[in-house]
XYZ file of C-alpha atoms in Angstrom:
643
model
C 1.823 -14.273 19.664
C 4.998 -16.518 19.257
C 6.330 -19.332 21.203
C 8.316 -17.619 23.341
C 5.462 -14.653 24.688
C 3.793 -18.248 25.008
C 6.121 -19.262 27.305
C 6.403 -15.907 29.174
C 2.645 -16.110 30.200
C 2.524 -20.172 31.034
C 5.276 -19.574 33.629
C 3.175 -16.533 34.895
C 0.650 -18.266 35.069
C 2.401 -20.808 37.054
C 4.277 -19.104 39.657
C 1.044 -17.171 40.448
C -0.812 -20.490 41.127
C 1.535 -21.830 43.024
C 2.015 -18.413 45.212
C -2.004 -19.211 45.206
C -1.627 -22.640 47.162
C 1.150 -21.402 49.509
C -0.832 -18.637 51.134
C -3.452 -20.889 51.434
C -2.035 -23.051 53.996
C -1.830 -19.920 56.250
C -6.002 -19.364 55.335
C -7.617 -18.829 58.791
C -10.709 -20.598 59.459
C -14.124 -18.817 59.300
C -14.701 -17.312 63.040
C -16.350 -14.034 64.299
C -14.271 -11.374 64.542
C -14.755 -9.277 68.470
C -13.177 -5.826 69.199
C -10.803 -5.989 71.474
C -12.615 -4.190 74.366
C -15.568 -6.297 73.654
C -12.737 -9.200 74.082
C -12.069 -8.250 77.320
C -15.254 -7.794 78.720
C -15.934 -11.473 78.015
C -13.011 -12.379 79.756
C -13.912 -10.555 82.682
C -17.490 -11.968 82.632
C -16.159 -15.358 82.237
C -17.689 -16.509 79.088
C -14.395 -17.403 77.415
C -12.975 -20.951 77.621
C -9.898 -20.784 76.032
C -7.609 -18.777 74.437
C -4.278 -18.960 71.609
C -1.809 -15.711 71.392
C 0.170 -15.359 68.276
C 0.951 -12.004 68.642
C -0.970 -9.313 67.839
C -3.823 -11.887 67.028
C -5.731 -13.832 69.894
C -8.220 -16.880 68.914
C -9.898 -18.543 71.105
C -13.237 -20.304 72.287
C -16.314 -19.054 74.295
C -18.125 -21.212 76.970
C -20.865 -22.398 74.361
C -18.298 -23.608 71.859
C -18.497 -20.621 69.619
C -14.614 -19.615 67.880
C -13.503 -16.039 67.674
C -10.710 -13.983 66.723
C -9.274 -10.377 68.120
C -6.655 -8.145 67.078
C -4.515 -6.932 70.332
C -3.592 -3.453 70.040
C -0.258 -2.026 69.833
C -0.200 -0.826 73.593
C 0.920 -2.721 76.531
C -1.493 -4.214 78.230
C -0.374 -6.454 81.625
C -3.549 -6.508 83.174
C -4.688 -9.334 80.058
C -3.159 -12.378 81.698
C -4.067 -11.785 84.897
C -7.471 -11.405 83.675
C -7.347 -14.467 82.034
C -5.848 -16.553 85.123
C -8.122 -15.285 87.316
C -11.153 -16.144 84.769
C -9.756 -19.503 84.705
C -9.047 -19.309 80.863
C -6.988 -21.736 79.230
C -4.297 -19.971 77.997
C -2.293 -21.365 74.714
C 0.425 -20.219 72.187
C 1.445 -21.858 68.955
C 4.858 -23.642 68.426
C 7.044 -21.058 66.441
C 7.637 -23.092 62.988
C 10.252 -22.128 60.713
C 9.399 -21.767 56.497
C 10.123 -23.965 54.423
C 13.562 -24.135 52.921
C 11.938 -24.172 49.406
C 9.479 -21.731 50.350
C 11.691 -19.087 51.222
C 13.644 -19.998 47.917
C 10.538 -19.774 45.529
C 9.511 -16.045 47.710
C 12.882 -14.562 47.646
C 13.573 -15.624 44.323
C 10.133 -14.735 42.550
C 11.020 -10.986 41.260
C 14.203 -11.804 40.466
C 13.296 -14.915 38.535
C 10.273 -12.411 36.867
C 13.223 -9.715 36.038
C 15.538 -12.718 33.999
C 12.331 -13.566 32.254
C 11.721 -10.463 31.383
C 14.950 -9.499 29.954
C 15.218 -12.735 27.906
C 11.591 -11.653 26.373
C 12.665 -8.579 25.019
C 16.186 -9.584 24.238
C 14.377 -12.424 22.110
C 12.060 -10.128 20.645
C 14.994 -7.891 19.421
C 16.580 -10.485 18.010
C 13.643 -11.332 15.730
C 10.985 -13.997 18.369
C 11.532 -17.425 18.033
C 12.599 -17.550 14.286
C 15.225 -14.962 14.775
C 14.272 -12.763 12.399
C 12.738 -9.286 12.246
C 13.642 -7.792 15.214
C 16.814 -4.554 15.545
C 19.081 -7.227 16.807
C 19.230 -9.273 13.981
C 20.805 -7.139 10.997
C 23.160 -9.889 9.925
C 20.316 -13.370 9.901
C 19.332 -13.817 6.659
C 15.482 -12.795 5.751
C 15.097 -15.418 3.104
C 12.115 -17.507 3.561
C 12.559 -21.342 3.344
C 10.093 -23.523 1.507
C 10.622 -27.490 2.472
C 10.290 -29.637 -0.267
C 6.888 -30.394 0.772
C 5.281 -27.033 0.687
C 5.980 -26.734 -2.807
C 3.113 -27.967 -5.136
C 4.087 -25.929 -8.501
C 5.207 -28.560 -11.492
C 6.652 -27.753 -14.494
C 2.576 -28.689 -15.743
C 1.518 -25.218 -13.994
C 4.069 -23.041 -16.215
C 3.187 -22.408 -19.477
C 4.515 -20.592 -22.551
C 7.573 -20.761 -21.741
C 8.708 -24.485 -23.529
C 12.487 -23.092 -24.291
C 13.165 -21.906 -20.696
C 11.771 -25.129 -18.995
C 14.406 -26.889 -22.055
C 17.319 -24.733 -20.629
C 16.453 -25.093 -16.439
C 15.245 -29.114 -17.156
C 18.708 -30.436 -16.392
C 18.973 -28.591 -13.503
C 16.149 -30.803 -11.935
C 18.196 -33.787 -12.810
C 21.085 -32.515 -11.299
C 19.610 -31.926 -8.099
C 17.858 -35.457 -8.814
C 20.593 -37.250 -9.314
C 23.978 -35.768 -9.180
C 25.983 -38.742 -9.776
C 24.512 -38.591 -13.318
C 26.608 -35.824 -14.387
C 29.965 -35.939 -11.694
C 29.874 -39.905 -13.548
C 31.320 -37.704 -16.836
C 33.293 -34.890 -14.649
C 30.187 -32.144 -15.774
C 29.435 -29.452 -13.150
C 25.790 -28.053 -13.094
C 25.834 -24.317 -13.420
C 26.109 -22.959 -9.823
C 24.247 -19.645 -10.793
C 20.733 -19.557 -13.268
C 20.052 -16.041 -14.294
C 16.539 -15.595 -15.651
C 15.726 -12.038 -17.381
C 12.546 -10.966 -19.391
C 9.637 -8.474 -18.726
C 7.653 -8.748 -15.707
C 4.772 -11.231 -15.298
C 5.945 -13.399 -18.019
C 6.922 -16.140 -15.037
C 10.541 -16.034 -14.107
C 9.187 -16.847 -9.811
C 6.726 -18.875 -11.064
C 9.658 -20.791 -13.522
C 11.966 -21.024 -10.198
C 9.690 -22.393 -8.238
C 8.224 -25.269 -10.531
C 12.179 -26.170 -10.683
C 12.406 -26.673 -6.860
C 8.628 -28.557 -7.392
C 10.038 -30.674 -9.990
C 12.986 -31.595 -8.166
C 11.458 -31.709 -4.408
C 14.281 -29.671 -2.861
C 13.933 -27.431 -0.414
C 13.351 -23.628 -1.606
C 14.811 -19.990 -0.312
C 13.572 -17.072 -1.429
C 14.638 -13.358 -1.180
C 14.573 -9.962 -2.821
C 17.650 -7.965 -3.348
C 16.358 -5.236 -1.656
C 16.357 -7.537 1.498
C 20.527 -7.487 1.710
C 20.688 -3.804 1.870
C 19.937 -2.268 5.527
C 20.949 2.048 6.228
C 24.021 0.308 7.893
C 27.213 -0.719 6.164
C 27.983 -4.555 6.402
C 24.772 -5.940 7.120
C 24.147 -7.233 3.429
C 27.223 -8.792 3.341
C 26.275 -10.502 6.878
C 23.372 -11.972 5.282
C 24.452 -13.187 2.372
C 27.075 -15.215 4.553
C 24.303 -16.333 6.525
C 21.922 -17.050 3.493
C 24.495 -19.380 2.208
C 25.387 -21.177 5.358
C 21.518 -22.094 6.034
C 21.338 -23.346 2.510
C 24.517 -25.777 3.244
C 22.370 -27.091 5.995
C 19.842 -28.148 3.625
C 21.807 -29.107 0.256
C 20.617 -29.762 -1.925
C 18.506 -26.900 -1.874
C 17.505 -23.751 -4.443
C 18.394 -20.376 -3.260
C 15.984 -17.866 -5.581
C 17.091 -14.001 -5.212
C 14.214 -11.700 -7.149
C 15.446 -8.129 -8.189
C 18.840 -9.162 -8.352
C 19.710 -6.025 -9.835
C 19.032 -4.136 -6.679
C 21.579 -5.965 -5.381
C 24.726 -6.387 -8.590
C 24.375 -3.018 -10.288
C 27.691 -2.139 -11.848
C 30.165 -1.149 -8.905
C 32.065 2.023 -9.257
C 28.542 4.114 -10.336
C 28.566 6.222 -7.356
C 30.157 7.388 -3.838
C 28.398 6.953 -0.500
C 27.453 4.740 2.452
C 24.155 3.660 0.384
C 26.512 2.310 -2.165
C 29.693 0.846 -0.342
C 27.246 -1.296 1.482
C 25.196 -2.394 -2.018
C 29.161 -3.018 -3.355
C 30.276 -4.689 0.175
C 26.835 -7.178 -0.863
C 27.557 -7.843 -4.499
C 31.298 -8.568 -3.521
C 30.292 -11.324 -0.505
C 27.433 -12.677 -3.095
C 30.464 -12.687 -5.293
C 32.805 -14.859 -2.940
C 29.850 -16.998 -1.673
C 29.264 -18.163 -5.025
C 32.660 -18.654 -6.468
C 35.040 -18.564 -3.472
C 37.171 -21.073 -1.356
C 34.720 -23.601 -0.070
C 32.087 -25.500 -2.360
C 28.484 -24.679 -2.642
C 28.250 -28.414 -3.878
C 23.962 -28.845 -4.214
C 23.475 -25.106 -3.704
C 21.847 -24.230 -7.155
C 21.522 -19.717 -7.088
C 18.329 -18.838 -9.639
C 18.115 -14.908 -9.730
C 15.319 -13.010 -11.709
C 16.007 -9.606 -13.205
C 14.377 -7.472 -15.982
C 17.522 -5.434 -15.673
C 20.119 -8.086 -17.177
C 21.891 -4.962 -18.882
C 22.623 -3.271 -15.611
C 24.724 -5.845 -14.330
C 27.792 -6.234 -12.953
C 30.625 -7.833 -15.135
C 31.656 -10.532 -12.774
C 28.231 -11.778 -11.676
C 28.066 -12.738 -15.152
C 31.179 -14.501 -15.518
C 31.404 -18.391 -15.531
C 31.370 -20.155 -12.363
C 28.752 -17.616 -10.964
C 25.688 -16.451 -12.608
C 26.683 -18.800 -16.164
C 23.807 -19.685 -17.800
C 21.329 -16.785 -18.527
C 17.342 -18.198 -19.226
C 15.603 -15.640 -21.446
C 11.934 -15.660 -20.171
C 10.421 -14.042 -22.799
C 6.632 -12.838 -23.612
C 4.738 -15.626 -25.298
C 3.594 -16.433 -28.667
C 0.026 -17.436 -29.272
C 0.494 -20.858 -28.840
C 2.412 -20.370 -25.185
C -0.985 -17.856 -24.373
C -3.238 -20.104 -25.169
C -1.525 -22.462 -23.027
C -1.142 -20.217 -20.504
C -4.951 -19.773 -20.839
C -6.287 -22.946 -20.496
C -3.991 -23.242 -17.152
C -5.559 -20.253 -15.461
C -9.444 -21.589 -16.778
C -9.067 -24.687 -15.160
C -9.920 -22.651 -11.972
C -13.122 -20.967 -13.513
C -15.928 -21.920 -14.440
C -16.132 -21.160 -18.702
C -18.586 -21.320 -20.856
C -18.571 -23.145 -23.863
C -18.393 -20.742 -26.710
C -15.328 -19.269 -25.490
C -12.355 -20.277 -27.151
C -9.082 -19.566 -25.798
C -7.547 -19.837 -29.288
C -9.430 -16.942 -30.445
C -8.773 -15.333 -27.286
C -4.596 -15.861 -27.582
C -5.257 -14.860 -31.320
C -6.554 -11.157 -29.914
C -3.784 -10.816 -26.984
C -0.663 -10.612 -28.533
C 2.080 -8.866 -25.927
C 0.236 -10.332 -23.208
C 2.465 -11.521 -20.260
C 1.259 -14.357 -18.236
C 0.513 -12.229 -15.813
C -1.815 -10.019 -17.890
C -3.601 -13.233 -19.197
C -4.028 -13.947 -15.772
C -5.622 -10.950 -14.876
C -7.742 -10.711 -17.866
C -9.499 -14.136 -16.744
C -10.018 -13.114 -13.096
C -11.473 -9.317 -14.904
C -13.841 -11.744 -16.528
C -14.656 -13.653 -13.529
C -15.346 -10.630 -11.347
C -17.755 -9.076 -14.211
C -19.576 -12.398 -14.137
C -19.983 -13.092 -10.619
C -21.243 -9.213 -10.133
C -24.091 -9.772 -13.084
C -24.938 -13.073 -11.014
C -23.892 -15.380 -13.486
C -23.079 -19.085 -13.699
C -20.309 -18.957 -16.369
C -17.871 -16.588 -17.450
C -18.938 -15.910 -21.210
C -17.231 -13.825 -24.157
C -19.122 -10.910 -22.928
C -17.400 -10.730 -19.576
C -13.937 -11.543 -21.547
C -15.214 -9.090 -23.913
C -15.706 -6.037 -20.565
C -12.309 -7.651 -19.116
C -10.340 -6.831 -21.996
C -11.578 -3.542 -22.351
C -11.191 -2.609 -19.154
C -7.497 -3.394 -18.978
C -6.857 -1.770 -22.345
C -8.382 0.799 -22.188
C -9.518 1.569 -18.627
C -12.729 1.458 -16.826
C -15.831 2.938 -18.057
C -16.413 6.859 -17.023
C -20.313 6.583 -16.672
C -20.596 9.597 -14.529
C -19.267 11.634 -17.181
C -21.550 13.695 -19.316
C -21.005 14.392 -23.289
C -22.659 17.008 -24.702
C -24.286 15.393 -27.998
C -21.879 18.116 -30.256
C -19.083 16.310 -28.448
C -20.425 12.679 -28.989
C -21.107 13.858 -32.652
C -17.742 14.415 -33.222
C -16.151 11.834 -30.948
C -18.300 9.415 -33.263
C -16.757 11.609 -36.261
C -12.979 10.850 -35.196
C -13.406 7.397 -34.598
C -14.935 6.710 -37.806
C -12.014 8.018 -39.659
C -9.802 6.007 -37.465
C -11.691 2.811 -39.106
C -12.572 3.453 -42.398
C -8.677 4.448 -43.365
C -7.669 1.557 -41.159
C -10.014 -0.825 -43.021
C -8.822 0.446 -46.683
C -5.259 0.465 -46.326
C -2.954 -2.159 -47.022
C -1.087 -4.559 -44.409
C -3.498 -2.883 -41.687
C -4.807 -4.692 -38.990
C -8.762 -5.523 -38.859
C -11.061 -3.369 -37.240
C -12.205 -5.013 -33.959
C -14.238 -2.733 -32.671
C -15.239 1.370 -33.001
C -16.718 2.822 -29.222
C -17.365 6.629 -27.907
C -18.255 5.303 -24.890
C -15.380 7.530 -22.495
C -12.610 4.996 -20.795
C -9.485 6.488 -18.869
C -8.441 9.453 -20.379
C -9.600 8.539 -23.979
C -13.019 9.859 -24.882
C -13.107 7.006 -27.952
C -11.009 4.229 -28.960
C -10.852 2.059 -32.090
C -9.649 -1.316 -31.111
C -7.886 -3.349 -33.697
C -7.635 -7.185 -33.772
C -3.978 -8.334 -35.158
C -4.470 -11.510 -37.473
C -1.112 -13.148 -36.053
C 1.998 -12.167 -33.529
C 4.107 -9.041 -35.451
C 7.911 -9.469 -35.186
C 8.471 -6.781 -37.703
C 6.606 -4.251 -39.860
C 6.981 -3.545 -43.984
C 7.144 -0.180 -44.682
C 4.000 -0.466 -46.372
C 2.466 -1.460 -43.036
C 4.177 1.576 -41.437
C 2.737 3.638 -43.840
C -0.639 2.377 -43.429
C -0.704 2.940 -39.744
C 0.924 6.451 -40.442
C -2.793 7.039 -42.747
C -4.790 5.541 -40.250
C -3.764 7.969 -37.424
C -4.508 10.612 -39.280
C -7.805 9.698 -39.634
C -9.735 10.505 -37.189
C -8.163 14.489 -37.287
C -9.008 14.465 -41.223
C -12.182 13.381 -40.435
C -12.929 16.146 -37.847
C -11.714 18.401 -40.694
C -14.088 17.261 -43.618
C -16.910 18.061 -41.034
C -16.000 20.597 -39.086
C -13.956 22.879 -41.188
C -10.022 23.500 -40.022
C -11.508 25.933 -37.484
C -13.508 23.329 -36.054
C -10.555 20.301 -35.479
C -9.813 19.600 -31.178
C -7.286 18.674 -29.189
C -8.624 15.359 -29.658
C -6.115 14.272 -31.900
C -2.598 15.251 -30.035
C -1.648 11.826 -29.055
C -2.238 10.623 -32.896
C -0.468 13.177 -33.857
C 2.391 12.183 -31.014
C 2.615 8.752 -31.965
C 2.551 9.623 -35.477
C 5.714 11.899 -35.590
C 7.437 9.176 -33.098
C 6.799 6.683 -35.482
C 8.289 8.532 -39.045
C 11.174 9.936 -37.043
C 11.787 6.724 -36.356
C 11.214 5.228 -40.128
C 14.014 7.283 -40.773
C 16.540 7.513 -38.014
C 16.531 3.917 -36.845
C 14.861 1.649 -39.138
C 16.520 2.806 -42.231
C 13.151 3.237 -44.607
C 13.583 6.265 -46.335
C 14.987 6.426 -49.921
C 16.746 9.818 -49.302
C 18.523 9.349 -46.041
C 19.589 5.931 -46.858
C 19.767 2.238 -44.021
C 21.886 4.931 -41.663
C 21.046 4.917 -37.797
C 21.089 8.683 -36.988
C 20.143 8.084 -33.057
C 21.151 10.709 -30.051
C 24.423 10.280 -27.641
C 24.036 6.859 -25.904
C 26.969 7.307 -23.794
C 24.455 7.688 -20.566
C 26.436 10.628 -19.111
C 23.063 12.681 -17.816
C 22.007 15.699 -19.834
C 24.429 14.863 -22.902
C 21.717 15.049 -25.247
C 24.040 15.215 -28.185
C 23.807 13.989 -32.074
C 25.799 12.236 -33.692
C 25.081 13.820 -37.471
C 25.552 17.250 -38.508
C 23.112 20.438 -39.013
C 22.433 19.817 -42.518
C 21.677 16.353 -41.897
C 19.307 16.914 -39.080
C 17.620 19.231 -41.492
C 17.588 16.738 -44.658
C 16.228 14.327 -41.304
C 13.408 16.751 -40.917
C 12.270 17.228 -44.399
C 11.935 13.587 -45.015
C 10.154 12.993 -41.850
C 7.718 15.626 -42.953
C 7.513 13.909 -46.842
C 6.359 10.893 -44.870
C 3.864 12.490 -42.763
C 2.176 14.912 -45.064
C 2.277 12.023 -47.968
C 0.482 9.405 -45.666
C -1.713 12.450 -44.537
C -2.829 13.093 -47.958
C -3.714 9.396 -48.623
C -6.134 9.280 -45.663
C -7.801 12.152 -46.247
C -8.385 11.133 -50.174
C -10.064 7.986 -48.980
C -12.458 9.743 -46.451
C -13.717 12.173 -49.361
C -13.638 9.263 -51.671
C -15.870 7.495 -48.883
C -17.654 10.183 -47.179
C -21.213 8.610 -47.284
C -19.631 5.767 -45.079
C -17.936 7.923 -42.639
C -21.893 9.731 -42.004
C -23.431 6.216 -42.076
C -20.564 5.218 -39.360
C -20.832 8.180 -37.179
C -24.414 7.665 -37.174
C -24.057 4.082 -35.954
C -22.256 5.540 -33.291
C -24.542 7.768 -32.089
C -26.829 4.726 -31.885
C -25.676 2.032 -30.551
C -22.284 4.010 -29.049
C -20.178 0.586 -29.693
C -20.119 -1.385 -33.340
C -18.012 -4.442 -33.899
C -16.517 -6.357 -36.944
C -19.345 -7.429 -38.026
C -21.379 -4.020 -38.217
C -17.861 -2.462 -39.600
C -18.564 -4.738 -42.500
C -21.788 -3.938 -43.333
C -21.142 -0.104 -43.301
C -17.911 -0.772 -45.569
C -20.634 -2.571 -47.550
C -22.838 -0.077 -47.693
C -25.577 -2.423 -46.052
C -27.545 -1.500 -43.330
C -26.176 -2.136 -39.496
C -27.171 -5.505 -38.340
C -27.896 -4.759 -34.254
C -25.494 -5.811 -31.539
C -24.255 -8.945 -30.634
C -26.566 -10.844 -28.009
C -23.528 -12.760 -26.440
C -25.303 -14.738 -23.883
C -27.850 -16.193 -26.421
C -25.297 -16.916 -29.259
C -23.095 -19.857 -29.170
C -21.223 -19.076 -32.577
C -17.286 -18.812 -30.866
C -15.969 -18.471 -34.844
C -15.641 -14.872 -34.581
C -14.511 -11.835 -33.094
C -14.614 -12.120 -29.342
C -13.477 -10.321 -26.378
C -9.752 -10.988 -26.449
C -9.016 -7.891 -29.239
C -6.473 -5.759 -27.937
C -5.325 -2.323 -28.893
C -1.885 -1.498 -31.403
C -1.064 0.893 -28.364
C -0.841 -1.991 -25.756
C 0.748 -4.142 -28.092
C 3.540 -1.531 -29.181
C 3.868 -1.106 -25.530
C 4.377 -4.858 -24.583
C 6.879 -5.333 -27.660
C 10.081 -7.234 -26.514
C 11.594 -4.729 -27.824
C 13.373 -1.936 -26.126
C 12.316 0.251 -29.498
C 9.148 -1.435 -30.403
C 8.483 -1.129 -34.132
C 4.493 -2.490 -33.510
C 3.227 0.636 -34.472
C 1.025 3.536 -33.611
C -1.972 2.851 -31.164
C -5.244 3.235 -32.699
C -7.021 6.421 -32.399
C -8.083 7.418 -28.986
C -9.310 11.311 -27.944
C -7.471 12.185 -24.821
């Protein structure tokens, strides 16, 4: 309930306690109520003393003290007085008294003072309560949310990973600081901060530490908040955005989404667009127009920066663009240790190693790995959060939760464990490959198995060698179906493999420029972005000389794998039967088998303290491709997974 349905009820409550203590004055006094015949009769037997008429009532007084009261009917009835004359009855009538001035003010005027209130309640209410926001009256009022300067505990100390965007926004919290430090030299802070890069990697987070650091008061919106079904209310609250923030320079005015907001104008026809335009052009004038925004700083967030709009971009707006990219191991680790202080960790667990084993991780998927890792712990009843839980966490957001309620027939396991072991032993023997994390046929999502792969560093770029290698290594776990099952025998199980596997040759030639024949040519599809175009820009008899080298790749790294598996065969039944044991191996058991030793048993994580090696923060190729900064990731396949 808000202040002003508050209100409403107090003066309710009021007004009906003071109607209370008028009519109370009027309150008769406690007295036995006679019929009127009976009334009479004591009259005429001379047993009343005294009696008062006020109208229709009569009060009075019988010979032994004792009060009454009577209601006179509505007849005429002369006989009464004489009755009471000749019964010697003292005969009285009130002085007529007049209300009171006030009193006849406050009756007459009650409804009609109940009506106004009413009316200004709802008319309140549809204007948005007592903020003025919310309700159908108030399209134009601005719906970003103001942050004082002392609601705002996040420091520059609670972002992490991100050292070169805190560099480029760091001057913007002196500016705000102290102004007279740059207008001294004639220097004009950016008016507009425009902070792109994936989501979760901390653009809010960034923006907010800035108004932290600089203890300024805070708005913040979403660009979908401007645009209403009618035309001119974004416009109308950009105006009135601005105009609250001049009331509180020097302030920070923080727009997420911005792209919802300052698309490229002239992409379409419609009310739903003239009213996004009308919006972009008023965000336009507010921020470069007539009158100075002097201590009104804009930040906007985007992951979009390609979608907009030429003149947002252009200086004395939206100037100075902040890239808020993912992090590298060192900014994860940091951005680790941050989100630990708030759990309780045990001590083997090393967020090195962890950082080491998350590469593409945004903050935000960090984030969520630790409270994964919490939640396992706290559900097994346990004190600390321990590389086991880390271990669960990861896999879970890799690779999905467990499927325990689905049953595997043991031909099915057999070859699941089968495919997965050709996955790792070509993954293992092949040059510039990633280690082998882990091997499991234990059912997650959609995948049936997964071999998890722990990269030794962050991968900005591949060799070809390492392409090549992953190209073998996908192909292993179909081959491997095939050595034991005969042609006939090979599943579906290996469609995605086979998926990723033609993505990633097509793109060895076409994009990246690694094949001998075809030479470093980009031979990519119409990128004009009219819908449908779907057109090439090479000829027929080079998208067949495109074709025949992507199959030389494939069948050439296809041979390779399935050489090694024959070469190794004993390994891939000594794997498979590991497998079937123990349904999930690590490194460590990986190495024996490549050894030829026999399978140490699993990992007791809660009763070994030795941090030094592979823990629960190995991620997957396929999450990493998929987390690339890179609009055409070149991170490689996933690893093998049967969908």
């Amino acid at each position: 309930m808000n202040d002003m349905a508050k209100n409403f009820v107090l003066w309710l409550v009021i007004a009906a306690v003071i109607l209370a203590v008028v009519q109370g004055f009027d309150k008769p006094a406690q007295d036995t109520l006679l019929d009127y015949s009976e009334f009479v009769k004591e009259v005429q037997g001379g047993k009343v003393s005294e009696v008062s008429i006020d109208g229709l009532t009569i009060r009075g007084k019988t010979v032994n003290g004792e009060e009454f009261r009577t209601v006179r009917p509505q007849v005429r009835d002369d006989k009464l007085m004489d009755d009471l004359l000749n019964n010697r009855v003292a005969v009285k009538a009130p002085e007529p008294q007049e209300a009171s001035i006030w009193r006849q003010l406050l009756v007459a005027s009650f409804p009609i003072l109940i009506i106004i209130a009413v009316f200004m309640f709802f008319m309140k209410q549809m204007q948005g309560g007592a903020g003025g926001k919310g309700g159908p009256m108030s399209f134009g009022k601005s719906k970003a949310r103001l942050l004082g300067e002392d609601q705002i505990n996040v420091t520059f100390a609670d972002v992490a990973g991100v050292d070169e965007a805190k560099e480029e926004v760091q001057e913007i919290v002196e500016f705000l600081q102290d102004p007279a430090k740059f207008q001294r030299l004639g220097g004009k802070i950016p008016r507009g901060v425009l902070m792109a890069g994936q989501p979760g990697t901390g653009k809010t987070l960034l923006a907010r530490a800035i108004a932290g650091e600089a203890k300024v008061p805070f708005f913040s919106i979403s660009g979908s908040d401007f645009v209403e079904m009618f035309v001119g209310v974004g416009a109308s609250r950009v105006r009135d955005m601005f105009e609250q923030a001049k009331k509180h320079s020097p302030c920070i005015i923080f727009i997420d989404e911005i792209d919802a907001v300052g698309r490229h104008r002239g992409g379409g026809h419609g009310g739903g667009n003239d009213e996004r335009e009308q919006t972009l052009n008023q965000l336009l004038v507010e921020m470069d127009g007539f009158e100075g925004n002097e201590g009104v700083i804009v930040i906007a967030a985007t992951n979009r920066p390609d979608v907009l709009d030429k003149a947002l971009m252009r200086p004395g707006r939206f100037d100075r663009q902040v890239h808020v990219g993912l992090p590298d191991i060192r900014g994860r680790e940091q951005i680790l240790k941050v989100h630990m202080r708030k759990v309780p960790i045990a001590d083997q667990v090393d967020p090195s190693i962890i950082a080491r084993g998350t590469p593409g991780f945004s903050g935000a998927d960090l984030a969520n790995l630790i409270n994964e890792a919490a939640l396992f712990a706290a559900r097994a009843n346990r004190r600390l959060v321990t590389n086991e839980e880390f271990e669960k966490a990861k896999d879970k957001i890799l690779m999905g939760a467990e499927r325990k309620n689905m049953a595997m027939s043991e031909k099915e396991k057999i070859n699941t464990a089968y495919h997965e072991a050709g996955h790792a032993i070509v993954g293992r023997l092949v040059p510039e490959h990633d280690p082998v994390h882990k091997v499991s046929i234990i059912p997650r999502g959609r995948a049936l198995g997964v071999t998890v792969y722990l990269p030794e560093e962050d991968k900005y770029s591949l060799s070809k060698r390492a392409l090549e290698s992953q190209l073998s290594s996908l192909f292993g776990g179909r081959i491997a179906e095939e050595l034991t099952l005969g042609f006939d025998g090979v599943t579906t199980g290996a469609s995605n493999d086979i998926e990723r596997a033609t993505q990633l040759a097509n793109n060895m030639v076409t994009k990246w420029g690694l094949s001998e024949k075809l030479g470093p040519l980009h031979y990519g599809e119409d990128e004009s972005g009219v819908p449908g175009a779907g057109n090439v820009n090479y000829s027929g008899h080079t998208s067949k000389a495109i074709d025949e080298e992507v199959r030389r790749i494939v069948d050439s790294t296809y041979a390779r794998a399935q050489k090694l598996l024959e070469e190794n065969r004993d390994i891939l039944e000594s794997m498979k039967d590991a497998l079937m044991e123990y349904e999930t191996i690590d490194a460590e058991q990986v190495d024996d088998l490549m050894a030829r030793r026999k399978v140490r048993p699993p990992k007791d994580w809660h009763n070994n303290d030795d941090s030094s090696g592979s823990d629960g923060a190995a991620t997957t190729e396929e999450k990493v491709a998929d987390k690339k900064d890179n609009s055409d990731p070149i991170g490689g396949p996933a690893p093998a997974s049967d969908v």
